[in-house]
Coordinates of C-alpha atoms in Angstrom, one line a residue:
X1 CA 104.8 63.4 13.6
X2 CA 104.8 66.9 12.1
X3 CA 107.6 67.8 14.5
X4 CA 109.7 64.9 13.2
X5 CA 109.2 65.8 9.6
X6 CA 110.0 69.5 10.2
X7 CA 113.2 68.5 12.0
X8 CA 114.3 66.3 9.1
X9 CA 113.5 68.9 6.5
X10 CA 115.3 71.7 8.3
X11 CA 118.5 69.8 8.8
X12 CA 118.7 67.9 5.6
X13 CA 118.4 71.1 3.5
X14 CA 121.8 72.2 4.6
X15 CA 125.3 70.7 4.1
X16 CA 126.3 67.1 4.4
X17 CA 127.5 67.8 7.9
X18 CA 123.9 68.5 8.8
X19 CA 122.9 64.8 8.4
X20 CA 124.2 63.7 11.9
X21 CA 122.5 66.7 13.4
X22 CA 119.2 65.7 11.7
X23 CA 119.5 62.2 13.0
X24 CA 120.1 63.4 16.6
X25 CA 117.1 65.8 16.3
X26 CA 115.0 62.9 14.9
X27 CA 115.9 60.7 17.9
X28 CA 115.1 63.4 20.4
X29 CA 111.9 64.6 18.8
X30 CA 108.6 63.5 20.5
X31 CA 107.2 60.3 19.0
X32 CA 103.5 59.7 18.8
X33 CA 102.1 58.2 22.0
X34 CA 100.6 54.7 22.1
X35 CA 97.2 56.3 22.5
X36 CA 97.7 58.4 19.3
X37 CA 98.8 55.3 17.4
X38 CA 95.8 53.3 18.6
X39 CA 93.5 56.2 17.5
X40 CA 95.0 56.2 14.0
X41 CA 94.8 52.5 13.7
X42 CA 91.2 52.6 14.7
X43 CA 90.5 55.3 12.2
X44 CA 92.2 53.5 9.4
X45 CA 90.3 50.3 10.2
X46 CA 87.0 52.1 9.9
X47 CA 88.2 53.9 6.8
X48 CA 89.0 50.7 5.0
X49 CA 85.6 49.2 5.9
X50 CA 83.6 52.2 4.7
X51 CA 85.6 52.4 1.5
X52 CA 85.1 48.7 0.9
X53 CA 81.4 48.9 1.3
X54 CA 80.9 52.1 -0.7
X55 CA 83.5 51.7 -3.5
X56 CA 85.0 48.2 -3.8
X57 CA 82.2 46.8 -6.0
X58 CA 81.9 49.8 -8.3
X59 CA 85.7 50.3 -8.7
X60 CA 86.2 46.5 -9.3
X61 CA 83.5 46.5 -12.0
X62 CA 85.0 49.6 -13.7
X63 CA 88.5 48.1 -13.6
X64 CA 87.4 44.9 -15.2
X65 CA 85.6 46.8 -17.9
X66 CA 88.7 48.9 -18.6
X67 CA 90.9 45.7 -18.8
X68 CA 88.7 44.4 -21.6
X69 CA 90.1 47.1 -23.9
X70 CA 93.7 46.4 -23.0
X71 CA 96.2 43.5 -23.5
X72 CA 95.1 42.2 -20.0
X73 CA 91.6 41.4 -21.3
X74 CA 92.0 37.6 -20.4
X75 CA 91.8 38.7 -16.7
X76 CA 88.3 40.0 -17.3
X77 CA 87.3 37.0 -19.4
X78 CA 88.5 34.5 -16.8
X79 CA 86.8 36.3 -14.0
X80 CA 83.5 36.5 -15.9
X81 CA 83.8 32.8 -16.5
X82 CA 84.4 32.3 -12.8
X83 CA 81.3 34.3 -11.8
X84 CA 79.1 32.3 -14.3
X85 CA 80.5 29.1 -12.8
X86 CA 80.1 30.3 -9.2
X87 CA 76.8 32.1 -9.7
X88 CA 74.8 30.1 -7.2
X89 CA 77.3 30.0 -4.4
X90 CA 76.0 33.0 -2.5
X91 CA 72.6 31.3 -2.4
X92 CA 74.1 28.1 -1.0
X93 CA 75.8 29.3 2.2
X94 CA 78.6 31.3 0.5
X95 CA 82.3 30.7 1.0
X96 CA 83.2 32.0 4.5
X97 CA 86.8 32.1 5.7
X98 CA 86.9 31.7 9.5
X99 CA 90.4 33.3 9.6
X100 CA 88.9 36.6 8.3
X101 CA 86.7 36.9 11.4
X102 CA 89.9 37.0 13.5
X103 CA 91.7 39.7 11.7
X104 CA 93.3 42.2 14.1
X105 CA 91.8 45.0 12.0
X106 CA 88.4 44.2 13.4
X107 CA 89.6 44.7 17.0
X108 CA 90.6 48.3 16.0
X109 CA 87.3 48.7 14.2
X110 CA 85.5 47.6 17.4
X111 CA 87.5 49.9 19.6
X112 CA 86.9 53.0 17.5
X113 CA 83.2 53.3 18.5
X114 CA 83.5 51.0 20.7
X115 CA 81.1 48.2 19.9
X116 CA 79.9 45.8 22.6
X117 CA 77.8 42.6 22.4
X118 CA 75.5 41.7 25.4
X119 CA 74.0 38.3 25.8
X120 CA 70.8 37.8 27.8
X121 CA 69.9 34.2 27.0
X122 CA 71.6 31.1 25.7
X123 CA 71.2 29.8 22.2
X124 CA 71.3 26.0 21.8
X125 CA 73.3 24.6 18.9
X126 CA 70.5 22.0 18.4
X127 CA 68.3 24.7 16.8
X128 CA 68.5 27.2 14.0
X129 CA 67.7 30.9 14.5
X130 CA 66.6 34.0 12.7
X131 CA 68.0 37.0 14.5
X132 CA 66.1 40.2 13.9
X133 CA 68.6 43.1 13.9
X134 CA 67.3 46.6 14.7
X135 CA 67.7 49.4 13.8
X136 CA 69.1 49.6 10.3
X137 CA 70.9 52.9 10.8
X138 CA 73.0 54.0 7.8
X139 CA 75.6 51.3 7.4
X140 CA 74.6 48.6 10.0
X141 CA 77.8 48.9 11.9
X142 CA 76.5 47.0 15.0
X143 CA 75.2 44.1 13.0
X144 CA 78.4 43.8 10.9
X145 CA 80.8 44.0 13.9
X146 CA 78.9 41.5 16.1
X147 CA 77.7 38.9 13.6
X148 CA 80.5 39.0 10.9
X149 CA 83.7 39.8 12.9
X150 CA 84.8 37.8 15.9
X151 CA 86.0 40.9 17.7
X152 CA 83.1 41.2 20.2
X153 CA 83.2 37.6 21.3
X154 CA 80.0 36.1 19.6
X155 CA 81.7 32.7 19.3
X156 CA 82.6 32.6 23.0
X157 CA 79.2 33.9 24.2
X158 CA 77.2 31.5 21.9
X159 CA 79.4 28.4 21.5
X160 CA 78.3 26.1 18.6
X161 CA 76.4 28.9 16.8
X162 CA 77.5 30.0 13.3
X163 CA 76.3 33.6 12.6
X164 CA 75.4 34.9 9.1
X165 CA 74.3 38.3 8.1
X166 CA 72.0 39.0 5.1
X167 CA 72.4 41.9 2.7
X168 CA 71.1 43.0 -0.7
X169 CA 71.3 40.3 -3.3
X170 CA 72.6 42.8 -5.9
X171 CA 75.8 43.2 -3.9
X172 CA 76.7 39.6 -4.9
X173 CA 76.6 40.5 -8.6
X174 CA 79.5 42.9 -8.2
X175 CA 83.0 41.5 -9.0
X176 CA 85.5 41.1 -6.1
X177 CA 83.0 42.6 -3.7
X178 CA 81.0 39.4 -3.8
X179 CA 84.1 37.4 -2.7
X180 CA 84.7 39.9 0.1
X181 CA 81.1 39.6 1.4
X182 CA 81.0 35.8 1.2
X183 CA 84.4 35.4 2.9
X184 CA 82.9 37.1 6.0
X185 CA 79.7 35.1 6.2
X186 CA 77.3 37.4 4.4
X187 CA 74.6 36.0 2.2
X188 CA 71.8 37.4 0.1
X189 CA 68.5 38.4 1.8
X190 CA 66.5 36.0 -0.4
X191 CA 64.2 33.1 0.5
X192 CA 66.5 30.7 -1.3
X193 CA 69.6 31.7 0.6
X194 CA 68.0 31.9 4.0
X195 CA 66.1 28.7 3.4
X196 CA 69.4 26.9 2.5
X197 CA 71.0 28.0 5.8
X198 CA 68.0 27.0 7.8
X199 CA 67.3 23.6 6.2
X200 CA 70.4 22.2 4.4
X201 CA 73.3 23.4 6.6
X202 CA 72.6 21.5 9.7
X203 CA 71.8 23.1 13.0
X204 CA 73.4 25.9 15.0
X205 CA 72.9 28.5 12.3
X206 CA 71.9 32.0 13.2
X207 CA 70.8 34.2 10.2
X208 CA 70.7 37.8 11.1
X209 CA 68.3 39.9 9.1
X210 CA 68.1 43.7 9.3
X211 CA 64.4 43.6 9.0
X212 CA 63.7 47.4 8.5
X213 CA 66.0 47.4 5.5
X214 CA 66.6 50.4 3.2
X215 CA 63.3 51.9 4.0
X216 CA 64.2 52.2 7.7
X217 CA 67.4 54.1 6.9
X218 CA 65.4 57.0 5.6
X219 CA 64.1 57.6 9.1
X220 CA 67.6 57.2 10.8
X221 CA 68.5 60.2 13.0
X222 CA 69.8 60.7 16.5
X223 CA 67.2 60.8 19.3
X224 CA 64.5 59.1 17.2
X225 CA 64.0 55.3 17.2
X226 CA 61.6 54.3 14.5
X227 CA 61.4 50.8 13.1
X228 CA 59.8 49.5 9.9
X229 CA 58.4 46.3 11.2
X230 CA 54.6 46.3 11.4
X231 CA 54.1 44.9 7.9
X232 CA 57.4 43.0 7.6
X233 CA 56.2 39.4 8.2
X234 CA 58.2 37.4 5.7
X235 CA 60.9 36.5 8.2
X236 CA 58.3 35.1 10.5
X237 CA 56.8 32.9 7.8
X238 CA 60.3 31.6 7.0
X239 CA 60.9 30.9 10.7
X240 CA 57.7 28.8 10.8
X241 CA 58.4 26.9 7.6
X242 CA 61.9 25.8 8.9
X243 CA 61.2 25.7 12.7
X244 CA 63.8 28.4 13.4
X245 CA 63.5 30.3 16.6
X246 CA 63.1 34.1 16.4
X247 CA 65.6 36.1 18.3
X248 CA 65.3 39.9 18.7
X249 CA 68.4 42.1 18.9
X250 CA 68.8 45.8 19.3
X251 CA 71.9 48.0 18.7
X252 CA 71.7 51.0 21.0
X253 CA 73.6 53.9 19.5
X254 CA 73.4 52.8 15.9
X255 CA 71.4 55.9 14.9
X256 CA 74.0 58.2 16.4
X257 CA 76.8 57.4 14.0
X258 CA 75.8 59.9 11.2
X259 CA 73.8 63.0 10.7
X260 CA 71.2 62.7 8.0
X261 CA 69.1 65.2 6.2
X262 CA 65.6 63.8 6.8
X263 CA 63.0 64.9 4.3
X264 CA 59.4 65.0 5.5
X265 CA 56.8 62.5 4.4
X266 CA 55.0 63.9 1.3
X267 CA 57.9 66.0 0.1
X268 CA 59.2 65.6 -3.4
X269 CA 62.7 64.6 -2.2
X270 CA 61.2 61.9 0.1
X271 CA 59.2 60.6 -2.9
X272 CA 62.3 60.4 -5.0
X273 CA 64.1 58.4 -2.3
X274 CA 61.2 56.0 -1.9
X275 CA 60.9 55.4 -5.6
X276 CA 64.6 54.8 -5.9
X277 CA 64.5 52.4 -3.0
X278 CA 61.7 50.4 -4.7
X279 CA 63.6 50.2 -8.0
X280 CA 67.2 49.6 -6.8
X281 CA 66.7 48.0 -3.4
X282 CA 68.5 50.7 -1.4
X283 CA 67.7 54.2 -0.4
X284 CA 69.9 57.2 -1.5
X285 CA 70.3 58.8 1.9
X286 CA 71.8 62.3 2.3
X287 CA 74.1 62.0 5.3
X288 CA 77.5 63.0 6.7
X289 CA 79.8 62.1 9.5
X290 CA 83.2 63.2 10.6
X291 CA 86.2 63.9 8.3
X292 CA 89.4 62.0 8.1
X293 CA 91.7 64.6 9.7
X294 CA 89.4 66.1 12.4
X295 CA 86.2 65.3 14.3
X296 CA 85.0 68.8 13.7
X297 CA 85.2 68.5 9.9
X298 CA 82.5 66.8 7.8
X299 CA 83.1 63.7 5.9
X300 CA 81.8 60.1 5.3
X301 CA 83.3 58.4 8.4
X302 CA 81.0 57.6 11.3
X303 CA 81.3 59.4 14.5
X304 CA 82.9 57.6 17.4
X305 CA 79.7 56.7 19.4
X306 CA 79.3 53.6 21.6
X307 CA 77.2 50.8 20.1
X308 CA 75.8 48.1 22.4
X309 CA 74.0 45.2 20.7
X310 CA 71.7 43.3 23.0
X311 CA 70.6 39.8 21.9
X312 CA 67.3 39.0 23.5
X313 CA 65.3 35.9 24.5
X314 CA 64.5 33.4 21.7
X315 CA 60.8 33.1 20.7
X316 CA 60.2 29.3 20.3
X317 CA 58.6 28.6 16.9
X318 CA 57.1 25.3 15.7
X319 CA 57.8 23.9 12.2
X320 CA 54.8 24.4 10.0
X321 CA 55.4 24.0 6.3
X322 CA 52.4 26.0 5.2
X323 CA 51.5 28.4 8.1
X324 CA 48.2 30.3 7.9
X325 CA 48.1 34.1 7.9
X326 CA 46.7 33.9 11.5
X327 CA 49.6 31.9 12.7
X328 CA 52.1 34.2 11.1
X329 CA 50.4 37.2 12.7
X330 CA 50.4 35.5 16.1
X331 CA 54.1 34.9 16.1
X332 CA 54.8 38.3 14.6
X333 CA 53.0 39.8 17.6
X334 CA 55.0 37.6 19.9
X335 CA 58.2 38.8 18.3
X336 CA 57.3 42.5 18.6
X337 CA 56.4 42.0 22.3
X338 CA 59.7 40.4 22.9
X339 CA 61.5 43.2 21.0
X340 CA 59.7 45.9 23.0
X341 CA 60.6 44.1 26.3
X342 CA 64.2 44.0 25.2
X343 CA 64.2 47.7 24.4
X344 CA 62.5 48.8 27.5
X345 CA 64.6 46.7 29.9
X346 CA 67.9 48.0 28.4
X347 CA 67.3 51.5 27.1
X348 CA 68.4 53.4 30.3
X349 CA 71.5 51.2 30.5
X350 CA 72.8 52.3 27.1
X351 CA 72.2 56.0 26.6
X352 CA 68.4 56.4 26.4
X353 CA 66.1 57.9 28.9
X354 CA 63.1 56.3 30.6
X355 CA 60.7 58.3 28.5
X356 CA 62.2 57.2 25.2
X357 CA 59.8 55.0 23.2
X358 CA 60.2 52.6 20.3
X359 CA 58.1 53.6 17.3
X360 CA 57.0 50.7 15.1
X361 CA 55.6 51.5 11.7

C-alpha cells in the first residue's frame, strides 16, 4: 500500500502528462495480498470491539450531555424519555437481534485469535442452564465470541439453546451502549434478570455467568490460572431455585491475551484496586497488549493468541425453591469437581502442561 501511495505522489506532482504514467505505475504496483487484507480486517474487527466496550458508553453519555446545551437538545430529551420508558427491559430478557450474531465482522474477530468452541456433551432444549464461564481474563473475549456471536457455531453445536451472557448492571445505564449490549443477548448479572430468563422465558435458555468477575481479573496473567470461586455460591442457589442445570466451561488461552501489572496482596496499589472494585463493580487493571501498527509496539489491543472454550458436562440440579445452605454447598462442590475434571482432561490439548494446576480461591 505504501508503494502505491508513493507512486501516485511521485507522478502526480509533475506535469499533466504525468497522469497516464501514474496510472500505469498504479496498475503495476504490488497490491496487498489476500492474507494481508484478511489480517487488516481481523485487526479492525477487534479494534471496533475493544473501542465499543471501552468508550462507546462514555462517549455517548458525554455527547448527549453536550447536545443539551445546543439547539439539538430535543435529541437528548427524547432519548432520556426513552430510557425511562425502557428502564426494565434489560431485566426482562433484553432486546436481542438474531441478525447481529451473524455479522461477518464476528468471523474476522474469531479468526484474529483464533477462537474455537469445543462441545463435550449435549444440552437438551427441554431444560434451562447456567453456564459458568472461566476464567474472567481482562475482557472476557472467549465468553463474548462463543456465547454472543454465532461465529464459532454455538447454534449448530447446541440446537434449540439460546445463549445469554451476563455483565455488570451499570453498563445498561449508559446510553447507546445499553442498546448495543441488549442487541447481542447480554443481560445484567442480577438475580432479577437471571431469574426472568430461567423462569419466564420458556426452556432452552443458557445463561453464561463469568463467576470470578472483576475480582478475578486482578489475578489475570499468563502462566497462572487462578479462579475466584470458593465463596461464589449465588449462582448455585439460583440454579436450585429454578431447576437449571449447571454447566462448567473453561476458555484456555484467555489469560494470555494481555500483559498485566499484578500488584502483590497487601500492597497499597492492590488495596486501591480492591476498594475501587467494591465501590464501582469493576477493577481498574493496569494492562497492555499490542499496538495498532505493530505486534512489537504496546497498546490496548489483545495479542493474537488462540482461545479454546470447552463446554463441559451438565450437573443435573433439582428444583428447590428454598434450598438449605448444606444443599447449596453440596452442589457447589459437585460443580467444582466437574470443572476440575474438565480442566485436567483438556489442559494438555490446548497449550498447558501436565503439571499445570487450577487454583481455586
